[in-house]
Amino acid sequence: MSTSAIIGISGQILTTDQYAGEPDIIIRDGVTAIDILCFKDKTSLNSVIIPNSVTSLGNLCFYGCSSLTSIIIRDSVTTSNLTIGNSCFYNCTSLISIAIPDSVTKLSNFCFQNCSSLISIAIPDSVTDLGNLSFYGCSSLISIIIPDGVTRINTSNFQNCSDLTSITIPDSVDTIKEISFSGCTSLTYVTYNNITYKYKYFTTDNDRTNPVKILVENNNINDWDILLTLQTFTLDPSNITVENYGTINMTFSDNITQEDILGNLTVDPSNA
């Protein structure tokens, strides 16, 4: 059994020259930040423990750590906000799970992109910004709960998460950007505002000939929510705002009958 190496100097930023290739490391308590590119492409790195003294993970600091399976970020009520840099865990293809501490308020762009082994991630309620493409290509991610306080699901946030079966969206979210869920071929249920909907399909490009987006309210067969997405929509079925196309009001009186919709839906009997 290998012993974890303790690296870094208290009161200083951890830089790449302080890492000697050990597979398992503990960053010394008192280290203030991890420098940009610090562990970039260090394929021998298996596990990392980060103390709560660290307030910044630099851009690309764990980029390409393809053997990294475990990362623990210590949290504390006295810790300052932790900043996670762009592409911080990009291409950490062996990372299975990670718990983000409460000291994080924003996920950076490309934060977990192509973490293809990531099955689960706990996002705390302190996070209000998901960044762009933050979970793009997380093809093993099964479910995600977006915390209260997030208002936007940004461009390609969950694109190509092919194993994603369910997602919970809080009622604080009012905008979903283009191709947010493109390539989520296993998506079955979406929970919004504490109501679970049967997922049917989700058109995510700008072609107006593609079908509208439909979420089925499980417990009320007479009340269907129709969500139209070309580039962006707000989650209000009576007033759906579409960027570059103005406002489109989708109701049954707008040349869409209930029979038209029912003829194209498959309802799960156990949830109807």
PDB file of C-alpha atoms in Angstrom:
ATOM      1  CA  MET A   1       0.000   0.000   0.000  1.00  0.00           C
ATOM      2  CA  SER A   2       1.492   3.314  -1.075  1.00  0.00           C
ATOM      3  CA  THR A   3       1.839   6.237   1.302  1.00  0.00           C
ATOM      4  CA  SER A   4       0.557   9.598   0.156  1.00  0.00           C
ATOM      5  CA  ALA A   5       3.219  12.241  -0.322  1.00  0.00           C
ATOM      6  CA  ILE A   6       2.673  15.621   1.331  1.00  0.00           C
ATOM      7  CA  ILE A   7       3.631  18.424  -1.012  1.00  0.00           C
ATOM      8  CA  GLY A   8       3.551  22.202  -1.039  1.00  0.00           C
ATOM      9  CA  ILE A   9       4.702  25.016   1.246  1.00  0.00           C
ATOM     10  CA  SER A  10       2.336  26.619   3.736  1.00  0.00           C
ATOM     11  CA  GLY A  11       1.463  30.182   2.812  1.00  0.00           C
ATOM     12  CA  GLN A  12       2.438  29.746  -0.841  1.00  0.00           C
ATOM     13  CA  ILE A  13       0.914  28.755  -4.175  1.00  0.00           C
ATOM     14  CA  LEU A  14       1.565  25.155  -5.195  1.00  0.00           C
ATOM     15  CA  THR A  15       3.473  25.060  -8.496  1.00  0.00           C
ATOM     16  CA  THR A  16       4.252  22.234 -10.879  1.00  0.00           C
ATOM     17  CA  ASP A  17       7.926  22.051  -9.875  1.00  0.00           C
ATOM     18  CA  GLN A  18       6.897  20.909  -6.383  1.00  0.00           C
ATOM     19  CA  TYR A  19       5.354  17.716  -7.737  1.00  0.00           C
ATOM     20  CA  ALA A  20       7.744  14.782  -8.264  1.00  0.00           C
ATOM     21  CA  GLY A  21       5.350  12.332  -9.888  1.00  0.00           C
ATOM     22  CA  GLU A  22       3.952  10.614  -6.794  1.00  0.00           C
ATOM     23  CA  PRO A  23       0.680   8.746  -7.523  1.00  0.00           C
ATOM     24  CA  ASP A  24      -1.067   9.780  -4.294  1.00  0.00           C
ATOM     25  CA  ILE A  25      -0.625  13.218  -2.785  1.00  0.00           C
ATOM     26  CA  ILE A  26      -1.872  15.337   0.091  1.00  0.00           C
ATOM     27  CA  ILE A  27      -1.471  19.050  -0.407  1.00  0.00           C
ATOM     28  CA  ARG A  28      -0.054  20.581   2.731  1.00  0.00           C
ATOM     29  CA  ASP A  29      -2.422  22.513   4.962  1.00  0.00           C
ATOM     30  CA  GLY A  30      -1.742  26.232   4.547  1.00  0.00           C
ATOM     31  CA  VAL A  31      -1.139  26.122   0.788  1.00  0.00           C
ATOM     32  CA  THR A  32      -3.164  29.032  -0.597  1.00  0.00           C
ATOM     33  CA  ALA A  33      -3.766  28.028  -4.218  1.00  0.00           C
ATOM     34  CA  ILE A  34      -2.932  25.514  -6.936  1.00  0.00           C
ATOM     35  CA  ASP A  35      -1.217  27.188  -9.859  1.00  0.00           C
ATOM     36  CA  ILE A  36      -2.443  27.088 -13.445  1.00  0.00           C
ATOM     37  CA  LEU A  37      -1.312  23.963 -15.333  1.00  0.00           C
ATOM     38  CA  CYS A  38       0.099  22.599 -12.063  1.00  0.00           C
ATOM     39  CA  PHE A  39      -0.741  18.937 -12.711  1.00  0.00           C
ATOM     40  CA  LYS A  40      -1.576  19.182 -16.413  1.00  0.00           C
ATOM     41  CA  ASP A  41      -1.138  15.807 -18.148  1.00  0.00           C
ATOM     42  CA  LYS A  42       0.391  14.175 -15.047  1.00  0.00           C
ATOM     43  CA  THR A  43      -0.922  10.747 -15.962  1.00  0.00           C
ATOM     44  CA  SER A  44       0.669   9.019 -12.938  1.00  0.00           C
ATOM     45  CA  LEU A  45      -1.499  10.970 -10.483  1.00  0.00           C
ATOM     46  CA  ASN A  46      -4.155   8.747  -8.870  1.00  0.00           C
ATOM     47  CA  SER A  47      -5.517  10.652  -5.872  1.00  0.00           C
ATOM     48  CA  VAL A  48      -5.395  14.130  -4.360  1.00  0.00           C
ATOM     49  CA  ILE A  49      -6.524  15.621  -1.052  1.00  0.00           C
ATOM     50  CA  ILE A  50      -6.854  19.411  -1.072  1.00  0.00           C
ATOM     51  CA  PRO A  51      -6.984  21.321   2.240  1.00  0.00           C
ATOM     52  CA  ASN A  52      -9.500  24.042   3.030  1.00  0.00           C
ATOM     53  CA  SER A  53      -6.722  26.633   3.016  1.00  0.00           C
ATOM     54  CA  VAL A  54      -6.742  26.499  -0.802  1.00  0.00           C
ATOM     55  CA  THR A  55      -8.925  29.253  -2.259  1.00  0.00           C
ATOM     56  CA  SER A  56      -8.158  28.821  -5.956  1.00  0.00           C
ATOM     57  CA  LEU A  57      -7.738  25.923  -8.367  1.00  0.00           C
ATOM     58  CA  GLY A  58      -5.989  27.430 -11.372  1.00  0.00           C
ATOM     59  CA  ASN A  59      -7.030  27.047 -14.987  1.00  0.00           C
ATOM     60  CA  LEU A  60      -6.264  23.574 -16.377  1.00  0.00           C
ATOM     61  CA  CYS A  61      -4.590  22.569 -13.106  1.00  0.00           C
ATOM     62  CA  PHE A  62      -5.710  18.901 -13.374  1.00  0.00           C
ATOM     63  CA  TYR A  63      -6.255  18.888 -17.140  1.00  0.00           C
ATOM     64  CA  GLY A  64      -5.519  15.493 -18.688  1.00  0.00           C
ATOM     65  CA  CYS A  65      -4.878  13.643 -15.426  1.00  0.00           C
ATOM     66  CA  SER A  66      -6.231  10.490 -17.010  1.00  0.00           C
ATOM     67  CA  SER A  67      -5.445   8.211 -14.036  1.00  0.00           C
ATOM     68  CA  LEU A  68      -6.963  10.469 -11.382  1.00  0.00           C
ATOM     69  CA  THR A  69      -9.768   8.489  -9.718  1.00  0.00           C
ATOM     70  CA  SER A  70     -10.213  10.298  -6.409  1.00  0.00           C
ATOM     71  CA  ILE A  71     -10.134  13.931  -5.403  1.00  0.00           C
ATOM     72  CA  ILE A  72     -11.185  15.218  -1.987  1.00  0.00           C
ATOM     73  CA  ILE A  73     -11.613  18.938  -1.422  1.00  0.00           C
ATOM     74  CA  ARG A  74     -11.819  19.724   2.269  1.00  0.00           C
ATOM     75  CA  ASP A  75     -14.516  22.149   3.315  1.00  0.00           C
ATOM     76  CA  SER A  76     -14.958  24.373   6.335  1.00  0.00           C
ATOM     77  CA  VAL A  77     -17.410  27.004   7.509  1.00  0.00           C
ATOM     78  CA  THR A  78     -14.457  29.356   7.868  1.00  0.00           C
ATOM     79  CA  THR A  79     -13.120  28.781   4.353  1.00  0.00           C
ATOM     80  CA  SER A  80     -13.197  31.638   1.854  1.00  0.00           C
ATOM     81  CA  ASN A  81     -14.959  31.026  -1.457  1.00  0.00           C
ATOM     82  CA  LEU A  82     -13.099  28.486  -3.558  1.00  0.00           C
ATOM     83  CA  THR A  83     -12.576  29.454  -7.190  1.00  0.00           C
ATOM     84  CA  ILE A  84     -12.386  26.617  -9.719  1.00  0.00           C
ATOM     85  CA  GLY A  85     -10.561  27.664 -12.885  1.00  0.00           C
ATOM     86  CA  ASN A  86     -11.559  26.957 -16.477  1.00  0.00           C
ATOM     87  CA  SER A  87     -10.995  23.381 -17.678  1.00  0.00           C
ATOM     88  CA  CYS A  88      -9.860  22.439 -14.187  1.00  0.00           C
ATOM     89  CA  PHE A  89     -10.725  18.715 -14.498  1.00  0.00           C
ATOM     90  CA  TYR A  90     -10.985  18.543 -18.279  1.00  0.00           C
ATOM     91  CA  ASN A  91     -10.169  15.036 -19.617  1.00  0.00           C
ATOM     92  CA  CYS A  92      -9.850  13.450 -16.166  1.00  0.00           C
ATOM     93  CA  THR A  93     -11.227  10.332 -17.802  1.00  0.00           C
ATOM     94  CA  SER A  94     -10.885   8.027 -14.754  1.00  0.00           C
ATOM     95  CA  LEU A  95     -12.556  10.330 -12.223  1.00  0.00           C
ATOM     96  CA  ILE A  96     -15.650   8.523 -10.889  1.00  0.00           C
ATOM     97  CA  SER A  97     -17.119  10.936  -8.353  1.00  0.00           C
ATOM     98  CA  ILE A  98     -16.439  14.241  -6.672  1.00  0.00           C
ATOM     99  CA  ALA A  99     -18.115  16.293  -3.952  1.00  0.00           C
ATOM    100  CA  ILE A 100     -17.913  20.017  -4.513  1.00  0.00           C
ATOM    101  CA  PRO A 101     -17.574  21.917  -1.218  1.00  0.00           C
ATOM    102  CA  ASP A 102     -20.007  24.583  -0.058  1.00  0.00           C
ATOM    103  CA  SER A 103     -17.301  27.215  -0.531  1.00  0.00           C
ATOM    104  CA  VAL A 104     -17.791  27.019  -4.325  1.00  0.00           C
ATOM    105  CA  THR A 105     -20.307  29.441  -5.871  1.00  0.00           C
ATOM    106  CA  LYS A 106     -19.523  28.987  -9.574  1.00  0.00           C
ATOM    107  CA  LEU A 107     -18.452  26.146 -11.845  1.00  0.00           C
ATOM    108  CA  SER A 108     -16.003  27.243 -14.480  1.00  0.00           C
ATOM    109  CA  ASN A 109     -16.311  26.765 -18.226  1.00  0.00           C
ATOM    110  CA  PHE A 110     -15.338  23.228 -19.354  1.00  0.00           C
ATOM    111  CA  CYS A 111     -14.880  22.317 -15.673  1.00  0.00           C
ATOM    112  CA  PHE A 112     -15.609  18.568 -15.977  1.00  0.00           C
ATOM    113  CA  GLN A 113     -15.666  18.276 -19.752  1.00  0.00           C
ATOM    114  CA  ASN A 114     -14.932  14.766 -21.038  1.00  0.00           C
ATOM    115  CA  CYS A 115     -14.775  13.225 -17.558  1.00  0.00           C
ATOM    116  CA  SER A 116     -16.158  10.127 -19.205  1.00  0.00           C
ATOM    117  CA  SER A 117     -16.107   7.912 -16.073  1.00  0.00           C
ATOM    118  CA  LEU A 118     -17.864  10.431 -13.821  1.00  0.00           C
ATOM    119  CA  ILE A 119     -20.974   8.693 -12.455  1.00  0.00           C
ATOM    120  CA  SER A 120     -22.065  11.096  -9.759  1.00  0.00           C
ATOM    121  CA  ILE A 121     -21.390  14.610  -8.602  1.00  0.00           C
ATOM    122  CA  ALA A 122     -22.825  16.511  -5.659  1.00  0.00           C
ATOM    123  CA  ILE A 123     -23.361  20.182  -6.452  1.00  0.00           C
ATOM    124  CA  PRO A 124     -24.009  22.232  -3.294  1.00  0.00           C
ATOM    125  CA  ASP A 125     -26.716  24.860  -2.950  1.00  0.00           C
ATOM    126  CA  SER A 126     -23.984  27.507  -2.829  1.00  0.00           C
ATOM    127  CA  VAL A 127     -23.456  27.114  -6.602  1.00  0.00           C
ATOM    128  CA  THR A 128     -25.471  29.628  -8.632  1.00  0.00           C
ATOM    129  CA  ASP A 129     -23.602  29.498 -11.959  1.00  0.00           C
ATOM    130  CA  LEU A 130     -22.912  26.296 -13.922  1.00  0.00           C
ATOM    131  CA  GLY A 131     -20.562  27.862 -16.479  1.00  0.00           C
ATOM    132  CA  ASN A 132     -20.558  26.693 -20.116  1.00  0.00           C
ATOM    133  CA  LEU A 133     -19.905  23.108 -21.298  1.00  0.00           C
ATOM    134  CA  SER A 134     -19.197  22.212 -17.674  1.00  0.00           C
ATOM    135  CA  PHE A 135     -20.354  18.562 -18.023  1.00  0.00           C
ATOM    136  CA  TYR A 136     -20.007  18.165 -21.771  1.00  0.00           C
ATOM    137  CA  GLY A 137     -19.127  14.571 -22.659  1.00  0.00           C
ATOM    138  CA  CYS A 138     -19.635  13.137 -19.154  1.00  0.00           C
ATOM    139  CA  SER A 139     -20.974  10.016 -20.806  1.00  0.00           C
ATOM    140  CA  SER A 140     -21.276   7.948 -17.592  1.00  0.00           C
ATOM    141  CA  LEU A 141     -23.178  10.555 -15.564  1.00  0.00           C
ATOM    142  CA  ILE A 142     -26.519   9.007 -14.559  1.00  0.00           C
ATOM    143  CA  SER A 143     -28.412  11.782 -12.814  1.00  0.00           C
ATOM    144  CA  ILE A 144     -27.939  15.388 -11.822  1.00  0.00           C
ATOM    145  CA  ILE A 145     -29.670  17.678  -9.351  1.00  0.00           C
ATOM    146  CA  ILE A 146     -29.260  21.351 -10.142  1.00  0.00           C
ATOM    147  CA  PRO A 147     -29.260  23.357  -6.911  1.00  0.00           C
ATOM    148  CA  ASP A 148     -31.728  26.072  -5.994  1.00  0.00           C
ATOM    149  CA  GLY A 149     -30.380  29.468  -6.979  1.00  0.00           C
ATOM    150  CA  VAL A 150     -29.149  28.501 -10.449  1.00  0.00           C
ATOM    151  CA  THR A 151     -31.068  30.585 -12.995  1.00  0.00           C
ATOM    152  CA  ARG A 152     -29.598  29.398 -16.299  1.00  0.00           C
ATOM    153  CA  ILE A 153     -28.583  26.123 -17.872  1.00  0.00           C
ATOM    154  CA  ASN A 154     -25.911  27.334 -20.226  1.00  0.00           C
ATOM    155  CA  THR A 155     -24.706  26.306 -23.652  1.00  0.00           C
ATOM    156  CA  SER A 156     -23.882  22.594 -23.936  1.00  0.00           C
ATOM    157  CA  ASN A 157     -23.843  22.147 -20.147  1.00  0.00           C
ATOM    158  CA  PHE A 158     -24.922  18.508 -20.444  1.00  0.00           C
ATOM    159  CA  GLN A 159     -24.342  17.844 -24.124  1.00  0.00           C
ATOM    160  CA  ASN A 160     -23.379  14.241 -24.955  1.00  0.00           C
ATOM    161  CA  CYS A 161     -24.090  12.958 -21.442  1.00  0.00           C
ATOM    162  CA  SER A 162     -25.331   9.791 -23.085  1.00  0.00           C
ATOM    163  CA  ASP A 163     -26.077   7.828 -19.871  1.00  0.00           C
ATOM    164  CA  LEU A 164     -27.972  10.671 -18.188  1.00  0.00           C
ATOM    165  CA  THR A 165     -31.440   9.347 -17.337  1.00  0.00           C
ATOM    166  CA  SER A 166     -32.837  12.057 -15.069  1.00  0.00           C
ATOM    167  CA  ILE A 167     -32.261  15.673 -14.222  1.00  0.00           C
ATOM    168  CA  THR A 168     -33.845  17.831 -11.530  1.00  0.00           C
ATOM    169  CA  ILE A 169     -34.249  21.519 -12.380  1.00  0.00           C
ATOM    170  CA  PRO A 170     -35.244  23.970  -9.621  1.00  0.00           C
ATOM    171  CA  ASP A 171     -37.874  26.627 -10.193  1.00  0.00           C
ATOM    172  CA  SER A 172     -35.141  29.253  -9.969  1.00  0.00           C
ATOM    173  CA  VAL A 173     -34.117  28.258 -13.523  1.00  0.00           C
ATOM    174  CA  ASP A 174     -35.838  30.437 -16.110  1.00  0.00           C
ATOM    175  CA  THR A 175     -33.581  29.956 -19.123  1.00  0.00           C
ATOM    176  CA  ILE A 176     -32.093  26.943 -20.885  1.00  0.00           C
ATOM    177  CA  LYS A 177     -29.553  27.731 -23.577  1.00  0.00           C
ATOM    178  CA  GLU A 178     -29.163  26.028 -26.927  1.00  0.00           C
ATOM    179  CA  ILE A 179     -28.030  22.395 -27.180  1.00  0.00           C
ATOM    180  CA  SER A 180     -27.939  22.079 -23.398  1.00  0.00           C
ATOM    181  CA  PHE A 181     -29.107  18.447 -23.590  1.00  0.00           C
ATOM    182  CA  SER A 182     -28.103  17.489 -27.123  1.00  0.00           C
ATOM    183  CA  GLY A 183     -26.884  13.905 -27.233  1.00  0.00           C
ATOM    184  CA  CYS A 184     -28.540  12.921 -23.938  1.00  0.00           C
ATOM    185  CA  THR A 185     -29.901   9.783 -25.559  1.00  0.00           C
ATOM    186  CA  SER A 186     -30.905   8.049 -22.292  1.00  0.00           C
ATOM    187  CA  LEU A 187     -32.779  10.957 -20.720  1.00  0.00           C
ATOM    188  CA  THR A 188     -36.136   9.697 -19.413  1.00  0.00           C
ATOM    189  CA  TYR A 189     -37.409  12.063 -16.728  1.00  0.00           C
ATOM    190  CA  VAL A 190     -37.081  15.764 -16.048  1.00  0.00           C
ATOM    191  CA  THR A 191     -38.207  17.159 -12.703  1.00  0.00           C
ATOM    192  CA  TYR A 192     -39.036  20.849 -12.685  1.00  0.00           C
ATOM    193  CA  ASN A 193     -40.635  22.816  -9.858  1.00  0.00           C
ATOM    194  CA  ASN A 194     -41.106  19.566  -7.903  1.00  0.00           C
ATOM    195  CA  ILE A 195     -43.128  17.955 -10.710  1.00  0.00           C
ATOM    196  CA  THR A 196     -41.664  15.009 -12.617  1.00  0.00           C
ATOM    197  CA  TYR A 197     -42.301  14.955 -16.352  1.00  0.00           C
ATOM    198  CA  LYS A 198     -41.972  12.092 -18.762  1.00  0.00           C
ATOM    199  CA  TYR A 199     -39.298  13.110 -21.237  1.00  0.00           C
ATOM    200  CA  LYS A 200     -40.280  12.674 -24.880  1.00  0.00           C
ATOM    201  CA  TYR A 201     -37.746  14.476 -27.031  1.00  0.00           C
ATOM    202  CA  PHE A 202     -35.776  17.666 -27.075  1.00  0.00           C
ATOM    203  CA  THR A 203     -35.001  19.465 -30.316  1.00  0.00           C
ATOM    204  CA  THR A 204     -31.853  21.431 -29.788  1.00  0.00           C
ATOM    205  CA  ASP A 205     -30.860  23.072 -33.060  1.00  0.00           C
ATOM    206  CA  ASN A 206     -32.283  26.079 -34.842  1.00  0.00           C
ATOM    207  CA  ASP A 207     -34.243  24.261 -37.529  1.00  0.00           C
ATOM    208  CA  ARG A 208     -37.865  25.412 -37.241  1.00  0.00           C
ATOM    209  CA  THR A 209     -39.098  22.254 -38.992  1.00  0.00           C
ATOM    210  CA  ASN A 210     -38.109  20.056 -36.047  1.00  0.00           C
ATOM    211  CA  PRO A 211     -40.852  19.069 -33.550  1.00  0.00           C
ATOM    212  CA  VAL A 212     -41.655  21.098 -30.477  1.00  0.00           C
ATOM    213  CA  LYS A 213     -40.287  20.032 -27.122  1.00  0.00           C
ATOM    214  CA  ILE A 214     -42.805  18.196 -24.969  1.00  0.00           C
ATOM    215  CA  LEU A 215     -42.667  17.369 -21.270  1.00  0.00           C
ATOM    216  CA  VAL A 216     -45.530  15.296 -19.935  1.00  0.00           C
ATOM    217  CA  GLU A 217     -46.903  16.024 -16.475  1.00  0.00           C
ATOM    218  CA  ASN A 218     -47.257  12.551 -14.956  1.00  0.00           C
ATOM    219  CA  ASN A 219     -50.263  13.045 -12.710  1.00  0.00           C
ATOM    220  CA  ASN A 220     -52.520  15.197 -14.871  1.00  0.00           C
ATOM    221  CA  ILE A 221     -53.371  13.843 -18.302  1.00  0.00           C
ATOM    222  CA  ASN A 222     -55.338  16.992 -19.190  1.00  0.00           C
ATOM    223  CA  ASP A 223     -52.542  19.449 -18.540  1.00  0.00           C
ATOM    224  CA  TRP A 224     -49.656  19.174 -20.971  1.00  0.00           C
ATOM    225  CA  ASP A 225     -46.752  21.572 -20.839  1.00  0.00           C
ATOM    226  CA  ILE A 226     -45.438  22.389 -24.293  1.00  0.00           C
ATOM    227  CA  LEU A 227     -41.931  23.831 -24.325  1.00  0.00           C
ATOM    228  CA  LEU A 228     -40.610  25.192 -27.595  1.00  0.00           C
ATOM    229  CA  THR A 229     -36.855  25.605 -27.920  1.00  0.00           C
ATOM    230  CA  LEU A 230     -35.040  27.067 -30.876  1.00  0.00           C
ATOM    231  CA  GLN A 231     -32.157  28.717 -29.120  1.00  0.00           C
ATOM    232  CA  THR A 232     -33.369  29.596 -25.629  1.00  0.00           C
ATOM    233  CA  PHE A 233     -36.594  29.146 -23.739  1.00  0.00           C
ATOM    234  CA  THR A 234     -37.868  30.233 -20.365  1.00  0.00           C
ATOM    235  CA  LEU A 235     -39.684  27.546 -18.429  1.00  0.00           C
ATOM    236  CA  ASP A 236     -43.107  29.148 -18.538  1.00  0.00           C
ATOM    237  CA  PRO A 237     -45.401  27.307 -20.965  1.00  0.00           C
ATOM    238  CA  SER A 238     -47.680  30.325 -21.343  1.00  0.00           C
ATOM    239  CA  ASN A 239     -44.912  32.672 -22.440  1.00  0.00           C
ATOM    240  CA  ILE A 240     -41.911  30.997 -24.005  1.00  0.00           C
ATOM    241  CA  THR A 241     -39.155  33.414 -24.933  1.00  0.00           C
ATOM    242  CA  VAL A 242     -37.001  32.382 -27.878  1.00  0.00           C
ATOM    243  CA  GLU A 243     -33.849  34.343 -28.635  1.00  0.00           C
ATOM    244  CA  ASN A 244     -33.777  35.908 -32.098  1.00  0.00           C
ATOM    245  CA  TYR A 245     -37.329  34.794 -32.802  1.00  0.00           C
ATOM    246  CA  GLY A 246     -39.336  36.973 -30.425  1.00  0.00           C
ATOM    247  CA  THR A 247     -41.992  35.598 -28.107  1.00  0.00           C
ATOM    248  CA  ILE A 248     -44.139  32.622 -29.058  1.00  0.00           C
ATOM    249  CA  ASN A 249     -47.246  31.814 -26.995  1.00  0.00           C
ATOM    250  CA  MET A 250     -47.987  28.097 -27.230  1.00  0.00           C
ATOM    251  CA  THR A 251     -51.529  27.164 -26.198  1.00  0.00           C
ATOM    252  CA  PHE A 252     -54.085  24.711 -27.577  1.00  0.00           C
ATOM    253  CA  SER A 253     -55.725  27.583 -29.423  1.00  0.00           C
ATOM    254  CA  ASP A 254     -52.558  28.174 -31.449  1.00  0.00           C
ATOM    255  CA  ASN A 255     -53.437  25.558 -34.069  1.00  0.00           C
ATOM    256  CA  ILE A 256     -52.336  22.751 -31.778  1.00  0.00           C
ATOM    257  CA  THR A 257     -55.075  20.547 -30.382  1.00  0.00           C
ATOM    258  CA  GLN A 258     -54.883  18.222 -27.428  1.00  0.00           C
ATOM    259  CA  GLU A 259     -55.587  15.339 -29.823  1.00  0.00           C
ATOM    260  CA  ASP A 260     -52.573  16.314 -31.930  1.00  0.00           C
ATOM    261  CA  ILE A 261     -50.357  16.075 -28.882  1.00  0.00           C
ATOM    262  CA  LEU A 262     -51.872  12.910 -27.451  1.00  0.00           C
ATOM    263  CA  GLY A 263     -51.345  11.180 -30.758  1.00  0.00           C
ATOM    264  CA  ASN A 264     -47.595  11.687 -30.491  1.00  0.00           C
ATOM    265  CA  LEU A 265     -47.025  10.880 -26.831  1.00  0.00           C
ATOM    266  CA  THR A 266     -46.142   7.698 -25.016  1.00  0.00           C
ATOM    267  CA  VAL A 267     -47.285   7.912 -21.400  1.00  0.00           C
ATOM    268  CA  ASP A 268     -45.790   5.696 -18.725  1.00  0.00           C
ATOM    269  CA  PRO A 269     -48.936   4.084 -17.189  1.00  0.00           C
ATOM    270  CA  SER A 270     -47.269   3.800 -13.793  1.00  0.00           C
ATOM    271  CA  ASN A 271     -46.910   7.561 -13.646  1.00  0.00           C
ATOM    272  CA  ALA A 272     -50.042   8.730 -15.445  1.00  0.00           C
TER     273      ALA A 272
END
